[in-house]
Tab-separated table of N, CA and C in Angstrom:
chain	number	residue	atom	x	y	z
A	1	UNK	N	55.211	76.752	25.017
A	1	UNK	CA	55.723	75.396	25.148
A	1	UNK	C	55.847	75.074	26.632
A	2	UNK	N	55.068	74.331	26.944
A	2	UNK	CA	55.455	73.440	28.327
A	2	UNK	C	56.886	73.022	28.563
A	3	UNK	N	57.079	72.996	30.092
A	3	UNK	CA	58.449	72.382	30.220
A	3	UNK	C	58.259	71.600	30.947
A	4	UNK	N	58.499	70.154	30.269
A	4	UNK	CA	58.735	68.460	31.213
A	4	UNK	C	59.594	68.735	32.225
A	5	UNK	N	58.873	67.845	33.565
A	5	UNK	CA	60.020	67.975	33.983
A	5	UNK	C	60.178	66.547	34.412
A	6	UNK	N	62.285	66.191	35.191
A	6	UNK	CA	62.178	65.073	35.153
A	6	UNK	C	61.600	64.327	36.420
A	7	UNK	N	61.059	64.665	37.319
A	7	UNK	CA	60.345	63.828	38.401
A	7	UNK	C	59.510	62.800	37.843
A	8	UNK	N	59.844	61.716	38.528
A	8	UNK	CA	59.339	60.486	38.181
A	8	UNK	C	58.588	59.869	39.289
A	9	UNK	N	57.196	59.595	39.168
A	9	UNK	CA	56.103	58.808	39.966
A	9	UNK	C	56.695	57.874	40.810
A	10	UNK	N	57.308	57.892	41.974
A	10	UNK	CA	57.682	56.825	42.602
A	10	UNK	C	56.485	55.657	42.372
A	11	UNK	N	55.405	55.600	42.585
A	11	UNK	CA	54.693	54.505	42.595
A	11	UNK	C	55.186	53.748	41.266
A	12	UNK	N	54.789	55.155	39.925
A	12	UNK	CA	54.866	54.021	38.995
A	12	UNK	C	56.556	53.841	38.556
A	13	UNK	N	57.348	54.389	39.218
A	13	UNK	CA	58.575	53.885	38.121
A	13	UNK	C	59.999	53.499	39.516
A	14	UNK	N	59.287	52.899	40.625
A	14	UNK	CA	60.123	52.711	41.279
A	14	UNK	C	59.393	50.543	42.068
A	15	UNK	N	60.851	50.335	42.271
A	15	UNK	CA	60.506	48.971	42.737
A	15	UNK	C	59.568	48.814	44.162
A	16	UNK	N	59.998	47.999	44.726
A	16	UNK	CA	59.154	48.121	46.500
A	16	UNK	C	60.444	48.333	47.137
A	17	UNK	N	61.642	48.938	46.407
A	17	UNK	CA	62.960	49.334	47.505
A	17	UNK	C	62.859	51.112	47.161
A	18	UNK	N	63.084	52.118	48.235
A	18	UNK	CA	63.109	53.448	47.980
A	18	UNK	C	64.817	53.983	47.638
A	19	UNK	N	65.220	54.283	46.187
A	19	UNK	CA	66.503	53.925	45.913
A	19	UNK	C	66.802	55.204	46.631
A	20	UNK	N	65.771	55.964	46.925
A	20	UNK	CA	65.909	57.933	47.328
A	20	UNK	C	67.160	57.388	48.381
A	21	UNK	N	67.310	56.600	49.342
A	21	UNK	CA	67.678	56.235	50.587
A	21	UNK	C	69.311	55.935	50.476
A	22	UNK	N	69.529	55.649	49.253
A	22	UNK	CA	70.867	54.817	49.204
A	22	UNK	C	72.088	56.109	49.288
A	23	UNK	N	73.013	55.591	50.297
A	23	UNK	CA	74.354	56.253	50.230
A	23	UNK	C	74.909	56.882	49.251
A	24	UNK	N	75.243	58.495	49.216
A	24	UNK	CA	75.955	58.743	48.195
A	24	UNK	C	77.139	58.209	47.340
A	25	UNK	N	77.686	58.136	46.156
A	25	UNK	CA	79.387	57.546	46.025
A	25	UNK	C	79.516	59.266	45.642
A	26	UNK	N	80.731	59.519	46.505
A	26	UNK	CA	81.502	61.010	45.957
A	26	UNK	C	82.585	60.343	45.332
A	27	UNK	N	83.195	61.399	44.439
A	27	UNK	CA	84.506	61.100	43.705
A	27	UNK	C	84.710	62.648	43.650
A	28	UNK	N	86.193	63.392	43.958
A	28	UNK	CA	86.851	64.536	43.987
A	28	UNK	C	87.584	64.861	42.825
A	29	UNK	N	87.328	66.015	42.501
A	29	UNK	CA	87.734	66.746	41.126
A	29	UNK	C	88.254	68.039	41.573
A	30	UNK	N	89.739	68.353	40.224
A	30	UNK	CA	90.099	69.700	40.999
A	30	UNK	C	89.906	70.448	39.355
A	31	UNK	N	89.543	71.484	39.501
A	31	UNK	CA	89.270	72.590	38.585
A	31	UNK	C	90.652	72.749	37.587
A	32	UNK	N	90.634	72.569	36.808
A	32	UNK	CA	91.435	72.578	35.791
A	32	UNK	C	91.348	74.137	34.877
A	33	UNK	N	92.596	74.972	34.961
A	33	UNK	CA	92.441	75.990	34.355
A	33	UNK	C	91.824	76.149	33.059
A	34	UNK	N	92.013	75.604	32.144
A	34	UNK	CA	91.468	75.227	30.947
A	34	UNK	C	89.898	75.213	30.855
A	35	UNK	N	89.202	74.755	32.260
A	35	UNK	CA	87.941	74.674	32.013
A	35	UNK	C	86.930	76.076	32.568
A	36	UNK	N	87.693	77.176	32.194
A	36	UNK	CA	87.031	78.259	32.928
A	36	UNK	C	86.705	78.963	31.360
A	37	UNK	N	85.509	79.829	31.485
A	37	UNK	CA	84.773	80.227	30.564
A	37	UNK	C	85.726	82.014	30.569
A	38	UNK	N	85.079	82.836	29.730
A	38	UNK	CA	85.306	84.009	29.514
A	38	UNK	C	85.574	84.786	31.122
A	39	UNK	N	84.803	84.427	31.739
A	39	UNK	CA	83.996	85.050	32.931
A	39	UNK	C	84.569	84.472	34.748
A	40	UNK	N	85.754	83.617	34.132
A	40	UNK	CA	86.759	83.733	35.453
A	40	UNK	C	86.106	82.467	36.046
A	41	UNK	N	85.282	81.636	35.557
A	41	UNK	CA	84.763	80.725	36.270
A	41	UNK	C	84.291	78.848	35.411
A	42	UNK	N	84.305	78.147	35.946
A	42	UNK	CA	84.150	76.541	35.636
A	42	UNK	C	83.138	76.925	34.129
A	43	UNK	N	83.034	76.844	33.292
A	43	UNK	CA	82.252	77.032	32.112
A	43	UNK	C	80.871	75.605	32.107
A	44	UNK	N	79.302	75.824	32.015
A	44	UNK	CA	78.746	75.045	32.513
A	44	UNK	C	78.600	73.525	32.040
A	45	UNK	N	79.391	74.060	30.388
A	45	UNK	CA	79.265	72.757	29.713
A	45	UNK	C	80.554	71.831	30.458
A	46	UNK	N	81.195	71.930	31.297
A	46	UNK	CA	81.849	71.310	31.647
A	46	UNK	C	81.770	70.955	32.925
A	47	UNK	N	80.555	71.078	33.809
A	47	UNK	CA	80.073	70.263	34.989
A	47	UNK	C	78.882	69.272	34.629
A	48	UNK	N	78.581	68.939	33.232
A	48	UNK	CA	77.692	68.248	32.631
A	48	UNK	C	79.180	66.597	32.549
A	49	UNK	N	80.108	67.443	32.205
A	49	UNK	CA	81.405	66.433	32.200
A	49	UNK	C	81.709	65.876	33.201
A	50	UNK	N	81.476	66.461	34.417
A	50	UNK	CA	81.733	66.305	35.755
A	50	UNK	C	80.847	65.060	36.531
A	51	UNK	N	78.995	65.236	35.683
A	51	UNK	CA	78.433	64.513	36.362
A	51	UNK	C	78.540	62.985	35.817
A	52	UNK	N	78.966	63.328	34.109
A	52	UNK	CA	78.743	62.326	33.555
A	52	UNK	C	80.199	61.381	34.418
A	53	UNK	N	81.091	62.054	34.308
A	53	UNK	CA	82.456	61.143	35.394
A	53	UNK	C	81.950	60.811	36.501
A	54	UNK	N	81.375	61.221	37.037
A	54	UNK	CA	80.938	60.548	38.440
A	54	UNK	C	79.961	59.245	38.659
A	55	UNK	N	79.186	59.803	37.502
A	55	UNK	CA	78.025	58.328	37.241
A	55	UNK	C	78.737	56.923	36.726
A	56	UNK	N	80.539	57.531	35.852
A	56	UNK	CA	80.717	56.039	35.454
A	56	UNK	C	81.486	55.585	36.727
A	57	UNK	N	82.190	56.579	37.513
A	57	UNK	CA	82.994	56.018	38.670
A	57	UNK	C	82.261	55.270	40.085
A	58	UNK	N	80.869	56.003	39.935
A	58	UNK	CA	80.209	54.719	40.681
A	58	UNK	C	79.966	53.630	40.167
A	59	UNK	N	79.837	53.348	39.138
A	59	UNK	CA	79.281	52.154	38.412
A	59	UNK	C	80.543	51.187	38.397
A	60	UNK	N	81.900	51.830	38.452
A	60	UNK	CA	83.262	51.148	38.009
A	60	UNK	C	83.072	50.757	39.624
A	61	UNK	N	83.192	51.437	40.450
A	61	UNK	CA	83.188	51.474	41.810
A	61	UNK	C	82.056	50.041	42.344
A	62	UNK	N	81.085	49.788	41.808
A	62	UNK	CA	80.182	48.682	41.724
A	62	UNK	C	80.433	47.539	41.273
A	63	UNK	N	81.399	47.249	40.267
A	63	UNK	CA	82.133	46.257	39.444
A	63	UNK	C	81.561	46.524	37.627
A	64	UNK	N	80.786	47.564	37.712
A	64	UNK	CA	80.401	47.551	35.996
A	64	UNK	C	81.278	48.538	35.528
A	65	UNK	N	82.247	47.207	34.864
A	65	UNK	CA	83.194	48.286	33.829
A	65	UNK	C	82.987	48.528	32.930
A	66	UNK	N	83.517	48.837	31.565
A	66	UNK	CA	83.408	49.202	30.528
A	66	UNK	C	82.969	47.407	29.484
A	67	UNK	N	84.548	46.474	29.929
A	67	UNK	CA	84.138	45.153	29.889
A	67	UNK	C	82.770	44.568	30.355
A	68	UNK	N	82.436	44.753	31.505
A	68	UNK	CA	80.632	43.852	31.849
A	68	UNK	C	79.723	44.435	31.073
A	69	UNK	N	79.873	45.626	30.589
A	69	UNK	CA	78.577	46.153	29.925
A	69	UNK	C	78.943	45.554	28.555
A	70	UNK	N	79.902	45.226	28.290
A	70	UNK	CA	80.045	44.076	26.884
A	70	UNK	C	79.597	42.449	27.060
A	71	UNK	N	79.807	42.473	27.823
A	71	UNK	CA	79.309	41.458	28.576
A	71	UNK	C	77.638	41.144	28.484
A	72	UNK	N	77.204	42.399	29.075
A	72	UNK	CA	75.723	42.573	29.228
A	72	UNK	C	75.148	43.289	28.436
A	73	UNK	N	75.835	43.505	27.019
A	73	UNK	CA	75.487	44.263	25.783
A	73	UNK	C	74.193	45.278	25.587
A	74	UNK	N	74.797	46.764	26.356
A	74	UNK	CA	74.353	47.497	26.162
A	74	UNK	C	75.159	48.492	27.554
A	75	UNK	N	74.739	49.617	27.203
A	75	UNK	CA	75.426	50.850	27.367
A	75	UNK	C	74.868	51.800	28.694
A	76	UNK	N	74.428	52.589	29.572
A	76	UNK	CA	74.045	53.560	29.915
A	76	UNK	C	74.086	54.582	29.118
A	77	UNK	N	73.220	55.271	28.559
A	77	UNK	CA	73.535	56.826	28.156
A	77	UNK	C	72.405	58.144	28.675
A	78	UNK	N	72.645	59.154	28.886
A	78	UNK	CA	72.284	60.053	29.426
A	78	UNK	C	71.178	60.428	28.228
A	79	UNK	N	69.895	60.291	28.494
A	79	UNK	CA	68.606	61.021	28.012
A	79	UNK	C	68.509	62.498	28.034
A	80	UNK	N	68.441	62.623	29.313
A	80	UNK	CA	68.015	63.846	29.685
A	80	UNK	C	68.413	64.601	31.222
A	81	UNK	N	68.805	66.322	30.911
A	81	UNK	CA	69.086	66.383	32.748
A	81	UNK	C	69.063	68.060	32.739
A	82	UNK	N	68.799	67.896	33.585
A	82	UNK	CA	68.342	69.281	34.394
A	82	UNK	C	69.540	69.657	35.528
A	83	UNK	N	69.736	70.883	35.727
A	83	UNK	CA	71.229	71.023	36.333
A	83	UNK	C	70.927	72.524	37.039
A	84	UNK	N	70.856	72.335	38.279
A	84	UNK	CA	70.835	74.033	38.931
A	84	UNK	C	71.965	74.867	39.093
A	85	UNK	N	72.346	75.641	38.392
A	85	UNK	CA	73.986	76.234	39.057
A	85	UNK	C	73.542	77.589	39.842
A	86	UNK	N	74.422	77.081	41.333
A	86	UNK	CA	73.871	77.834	43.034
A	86	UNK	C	75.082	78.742	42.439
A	87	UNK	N	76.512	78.189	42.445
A	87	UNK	CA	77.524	78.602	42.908
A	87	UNK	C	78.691	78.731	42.070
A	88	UNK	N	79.496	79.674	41.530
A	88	UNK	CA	80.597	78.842	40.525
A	88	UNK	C	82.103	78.580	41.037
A	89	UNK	N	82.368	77.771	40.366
A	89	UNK	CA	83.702	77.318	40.459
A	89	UNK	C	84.932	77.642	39.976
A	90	UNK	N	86.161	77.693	40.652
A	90	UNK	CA	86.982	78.386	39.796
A	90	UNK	C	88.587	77.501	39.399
A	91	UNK	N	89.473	77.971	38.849
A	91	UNK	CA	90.483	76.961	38.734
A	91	UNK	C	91.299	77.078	40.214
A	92	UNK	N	91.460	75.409	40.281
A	92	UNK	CA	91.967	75.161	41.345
A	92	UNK	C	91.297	74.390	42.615
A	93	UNK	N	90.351	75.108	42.515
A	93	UNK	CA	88.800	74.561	43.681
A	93	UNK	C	89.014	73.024	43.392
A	94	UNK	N	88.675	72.680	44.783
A	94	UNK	CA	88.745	70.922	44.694
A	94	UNK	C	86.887	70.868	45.253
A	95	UNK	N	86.699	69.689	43.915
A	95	UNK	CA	85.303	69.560	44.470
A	95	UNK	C	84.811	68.123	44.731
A	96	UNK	N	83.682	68.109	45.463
A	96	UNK	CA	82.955	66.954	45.368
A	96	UNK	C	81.877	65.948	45.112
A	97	UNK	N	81.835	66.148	43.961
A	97	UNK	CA	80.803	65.279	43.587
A	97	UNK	C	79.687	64.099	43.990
A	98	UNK	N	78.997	64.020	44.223
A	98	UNK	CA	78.196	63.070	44.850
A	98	UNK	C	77.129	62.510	44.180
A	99	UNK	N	77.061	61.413	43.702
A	99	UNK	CA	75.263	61.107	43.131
A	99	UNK	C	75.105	59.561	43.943
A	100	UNK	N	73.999	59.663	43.208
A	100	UNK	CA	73.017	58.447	43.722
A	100	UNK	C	71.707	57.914	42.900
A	101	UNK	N	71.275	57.046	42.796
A	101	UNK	CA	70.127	56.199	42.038
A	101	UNK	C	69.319	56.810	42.453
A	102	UNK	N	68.167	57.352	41.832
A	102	UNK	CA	66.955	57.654	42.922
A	102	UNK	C	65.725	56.484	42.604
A	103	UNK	N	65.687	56.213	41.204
A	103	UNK	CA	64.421	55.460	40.617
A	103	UNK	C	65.062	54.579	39.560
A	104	UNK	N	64.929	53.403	39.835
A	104	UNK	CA	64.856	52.635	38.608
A	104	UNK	C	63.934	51.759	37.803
A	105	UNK	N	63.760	51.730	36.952
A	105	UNK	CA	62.263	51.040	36.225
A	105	UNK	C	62.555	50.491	34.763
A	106	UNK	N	62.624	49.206	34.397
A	106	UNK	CA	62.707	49.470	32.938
A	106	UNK	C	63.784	49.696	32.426
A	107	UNK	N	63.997	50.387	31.115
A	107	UNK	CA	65.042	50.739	31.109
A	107	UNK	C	65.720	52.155	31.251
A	108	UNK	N	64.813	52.802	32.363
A	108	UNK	CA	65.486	54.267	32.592
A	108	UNK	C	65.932	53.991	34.314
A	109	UNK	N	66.663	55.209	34.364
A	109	UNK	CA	67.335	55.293	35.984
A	109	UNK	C	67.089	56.820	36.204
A	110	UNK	N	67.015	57.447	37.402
A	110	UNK	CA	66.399	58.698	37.219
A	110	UNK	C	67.739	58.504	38.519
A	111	UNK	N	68.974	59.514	38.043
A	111	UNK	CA	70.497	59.756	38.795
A	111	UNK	C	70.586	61.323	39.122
A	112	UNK	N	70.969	61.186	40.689
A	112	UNK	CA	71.108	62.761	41.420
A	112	UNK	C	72.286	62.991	41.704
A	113	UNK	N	72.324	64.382	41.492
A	113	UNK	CA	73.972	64.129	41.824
A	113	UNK	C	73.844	66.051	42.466
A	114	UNK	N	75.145	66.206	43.384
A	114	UNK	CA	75.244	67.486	43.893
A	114	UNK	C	76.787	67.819	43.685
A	115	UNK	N	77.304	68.990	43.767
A	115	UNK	CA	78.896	69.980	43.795
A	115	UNK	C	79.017	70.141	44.962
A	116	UNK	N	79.726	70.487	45.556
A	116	UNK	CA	80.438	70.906	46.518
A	116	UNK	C	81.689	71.380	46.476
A	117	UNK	N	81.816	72.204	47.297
A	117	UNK	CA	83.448	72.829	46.881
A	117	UNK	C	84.169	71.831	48.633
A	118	UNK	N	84.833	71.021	48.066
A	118	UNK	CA	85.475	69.947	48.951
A	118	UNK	C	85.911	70.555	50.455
A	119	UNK	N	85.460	70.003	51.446
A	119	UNK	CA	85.291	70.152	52.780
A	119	UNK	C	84.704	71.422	53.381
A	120	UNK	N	83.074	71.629	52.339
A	120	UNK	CA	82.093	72.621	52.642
A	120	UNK	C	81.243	71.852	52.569
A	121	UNK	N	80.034	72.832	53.416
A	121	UNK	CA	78.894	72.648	52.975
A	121	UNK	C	77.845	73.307	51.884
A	122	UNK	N	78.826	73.996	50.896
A	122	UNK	CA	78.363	74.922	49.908
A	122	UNK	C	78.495	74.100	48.510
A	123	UNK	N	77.031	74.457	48.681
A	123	UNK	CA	76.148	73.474	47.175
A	123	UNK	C	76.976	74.418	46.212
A	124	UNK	N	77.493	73.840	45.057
A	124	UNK	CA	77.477	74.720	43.644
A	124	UNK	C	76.627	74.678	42.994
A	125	UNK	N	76.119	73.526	42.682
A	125	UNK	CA	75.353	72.549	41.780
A	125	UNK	C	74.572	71.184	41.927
A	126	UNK	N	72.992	71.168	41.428
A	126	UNK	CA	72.291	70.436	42.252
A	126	UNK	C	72.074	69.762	40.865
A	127	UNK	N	71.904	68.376	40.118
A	127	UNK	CA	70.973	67.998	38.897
A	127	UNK	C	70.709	67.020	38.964
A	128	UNK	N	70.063	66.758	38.307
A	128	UNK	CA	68.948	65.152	38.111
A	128	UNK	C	69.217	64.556	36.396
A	129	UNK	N	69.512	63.806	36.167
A	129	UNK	CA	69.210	63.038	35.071
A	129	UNK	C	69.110	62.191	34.940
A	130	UNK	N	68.123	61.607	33.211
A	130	UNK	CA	67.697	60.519	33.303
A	130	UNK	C	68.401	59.626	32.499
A	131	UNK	N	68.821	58.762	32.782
A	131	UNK	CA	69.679	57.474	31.814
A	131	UNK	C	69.371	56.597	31.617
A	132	UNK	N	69.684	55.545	30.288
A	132	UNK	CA	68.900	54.850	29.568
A	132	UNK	C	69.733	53.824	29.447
A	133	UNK	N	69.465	52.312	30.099
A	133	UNK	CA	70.037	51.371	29.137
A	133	UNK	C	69.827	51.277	27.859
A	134	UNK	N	70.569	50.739	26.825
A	134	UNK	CA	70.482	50.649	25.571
A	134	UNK	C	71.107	49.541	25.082
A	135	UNK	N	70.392	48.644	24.527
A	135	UNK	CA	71.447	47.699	23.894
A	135	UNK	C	72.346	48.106	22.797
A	136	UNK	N	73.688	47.680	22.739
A	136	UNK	CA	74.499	48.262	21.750
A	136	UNK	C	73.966	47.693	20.277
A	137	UNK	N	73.609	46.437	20.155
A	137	UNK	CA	73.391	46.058	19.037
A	137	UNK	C	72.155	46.524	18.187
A	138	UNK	N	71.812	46.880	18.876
A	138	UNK	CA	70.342	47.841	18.144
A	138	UNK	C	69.973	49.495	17.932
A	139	UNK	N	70.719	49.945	19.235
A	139	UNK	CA	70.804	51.099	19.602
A	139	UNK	C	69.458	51.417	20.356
A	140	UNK	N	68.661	50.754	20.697
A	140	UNK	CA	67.404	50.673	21.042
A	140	UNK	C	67.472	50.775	22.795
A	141	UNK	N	66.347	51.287	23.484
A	141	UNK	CA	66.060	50.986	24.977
A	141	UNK	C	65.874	49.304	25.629
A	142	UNK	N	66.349	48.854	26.013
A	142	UNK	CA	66.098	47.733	26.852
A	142	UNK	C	66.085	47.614	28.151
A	143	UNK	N	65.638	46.981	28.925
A	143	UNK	CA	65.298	46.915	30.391
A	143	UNK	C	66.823	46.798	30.731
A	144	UNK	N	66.923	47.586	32.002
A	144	UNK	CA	68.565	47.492	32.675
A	144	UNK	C	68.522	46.211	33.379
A	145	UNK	N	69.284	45.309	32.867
A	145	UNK	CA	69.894	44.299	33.044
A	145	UNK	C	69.654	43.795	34.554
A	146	UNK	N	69.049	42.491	34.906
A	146	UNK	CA	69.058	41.887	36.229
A	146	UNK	C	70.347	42.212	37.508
A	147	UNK	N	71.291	42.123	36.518
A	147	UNK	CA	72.602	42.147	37.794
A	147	UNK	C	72.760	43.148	38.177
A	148	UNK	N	72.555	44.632	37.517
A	148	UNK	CA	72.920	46.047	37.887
A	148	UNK	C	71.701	45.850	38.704
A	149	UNK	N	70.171	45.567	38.857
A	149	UNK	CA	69.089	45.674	39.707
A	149	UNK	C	69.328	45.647	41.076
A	150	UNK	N	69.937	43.917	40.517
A	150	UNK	CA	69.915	43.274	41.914
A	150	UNK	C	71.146	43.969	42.657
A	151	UNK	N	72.218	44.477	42.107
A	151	UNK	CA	73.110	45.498	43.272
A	151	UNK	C	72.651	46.279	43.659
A	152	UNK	N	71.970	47.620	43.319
A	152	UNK	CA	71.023	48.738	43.885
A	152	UNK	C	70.455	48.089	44.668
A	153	UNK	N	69.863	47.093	44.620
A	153	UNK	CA	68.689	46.549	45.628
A	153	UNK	C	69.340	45.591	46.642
A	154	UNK	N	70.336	45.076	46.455
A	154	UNK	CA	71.880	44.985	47.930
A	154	UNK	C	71.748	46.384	48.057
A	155	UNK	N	72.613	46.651	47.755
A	155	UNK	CA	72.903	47.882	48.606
A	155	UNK	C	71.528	49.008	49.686
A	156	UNK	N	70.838	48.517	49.172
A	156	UNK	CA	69.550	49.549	49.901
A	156	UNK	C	69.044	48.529	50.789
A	157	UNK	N	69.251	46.956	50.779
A	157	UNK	CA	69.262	46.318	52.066
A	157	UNK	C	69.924	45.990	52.905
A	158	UNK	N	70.890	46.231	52.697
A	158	UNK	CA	72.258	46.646	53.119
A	158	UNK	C	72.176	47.747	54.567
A	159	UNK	N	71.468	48.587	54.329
A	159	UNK	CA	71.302	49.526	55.075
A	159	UNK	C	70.580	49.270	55.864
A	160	UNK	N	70.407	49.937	57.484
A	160	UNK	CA	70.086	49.797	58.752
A	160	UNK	C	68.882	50.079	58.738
A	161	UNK	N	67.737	49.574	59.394
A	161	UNK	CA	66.276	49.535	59.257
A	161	UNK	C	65.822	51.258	59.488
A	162	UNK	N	66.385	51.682	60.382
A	162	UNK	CA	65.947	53.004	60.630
A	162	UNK	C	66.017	53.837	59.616
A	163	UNK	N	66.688	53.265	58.638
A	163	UNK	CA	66.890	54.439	57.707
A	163	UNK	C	66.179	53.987	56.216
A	164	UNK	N	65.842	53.032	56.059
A	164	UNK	CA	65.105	52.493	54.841
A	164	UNK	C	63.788	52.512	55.491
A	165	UNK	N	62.993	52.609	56.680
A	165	UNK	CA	61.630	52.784	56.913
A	165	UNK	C	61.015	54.079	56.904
């Protein structure tokens, strides 16, 4: 069996803005005893929890709350993701989360996100996933909505020429 992977064709699944470029949003998390596995350390199904919190706190952080996406009837949900674990985590560790848009097209978003153990430069955890608008009323894929576009695409003009060329 082959293994897909998720890299996505900038040509074909990205606009004429390079989202690779845009500023991280971090949000800080502290290790909660509870979430440690047999083995003295962060258990992995629970930095999948980690990324998924971070993807809605940028989005809340953007103005899309839980309300606008009722609004704009339909959902984000996580397709698919790939997740490297460098480093583990333990209770107590304060970390930092970071993602960012890399590609948007349609109705998928291809979202990066990294760990950090808070005021290092030590990666824990590197992953990529792909997320799907969905309209709620169908349960179906639909194109992500004009207004979430057009913010990604502020924000990446937003930024200083030297760094978007």
């Amino acid at each position: 069996m082959s293994q897909r992977s998720l890299r996505v064709d900038p040509e074909k699944y990205c606009h004429n803005w390079k989202l690779s470029k845009l500023q991280p949003f971090t949000t800080h998390i502290r290790v909660r005893h509870y979430e440690m596995d047999a083995l003295g350390h962060v258990n992995n199904a629970v930095y999948q929890h980690y990324l998924e919190h971070a993807a809605i706190e940028h989005l809340e952080h953007l103005g899309f709350t839980l309300d606008r996406y009722r609004e704009l009837g339909g959902v984000f949900v996580m397709r698919r993701i790939e997740i490297d674990y460098l480093r583990s985590a333990a209770s107590g560790d304060r970390l930092e989360i970071s993602t960012w848009i890399e590609q948007m097209r349609g109705p998928r978003a291809v979202r990066r996100y990294s760990i950090a153990l808070a005021g290092s430069d030590e990666i824990l955890l590197k992953a990529e996933a792909l997320w799907v608008w969905v309209e709620v009323s169908t349960m179906r894929p639909r194109a992500i909505p004009q207004q979430i576009m057009d913010v990604f695409k502020a924000q990446f003009q937003a930024l200083p020429n030297s760094v978007n060329n």
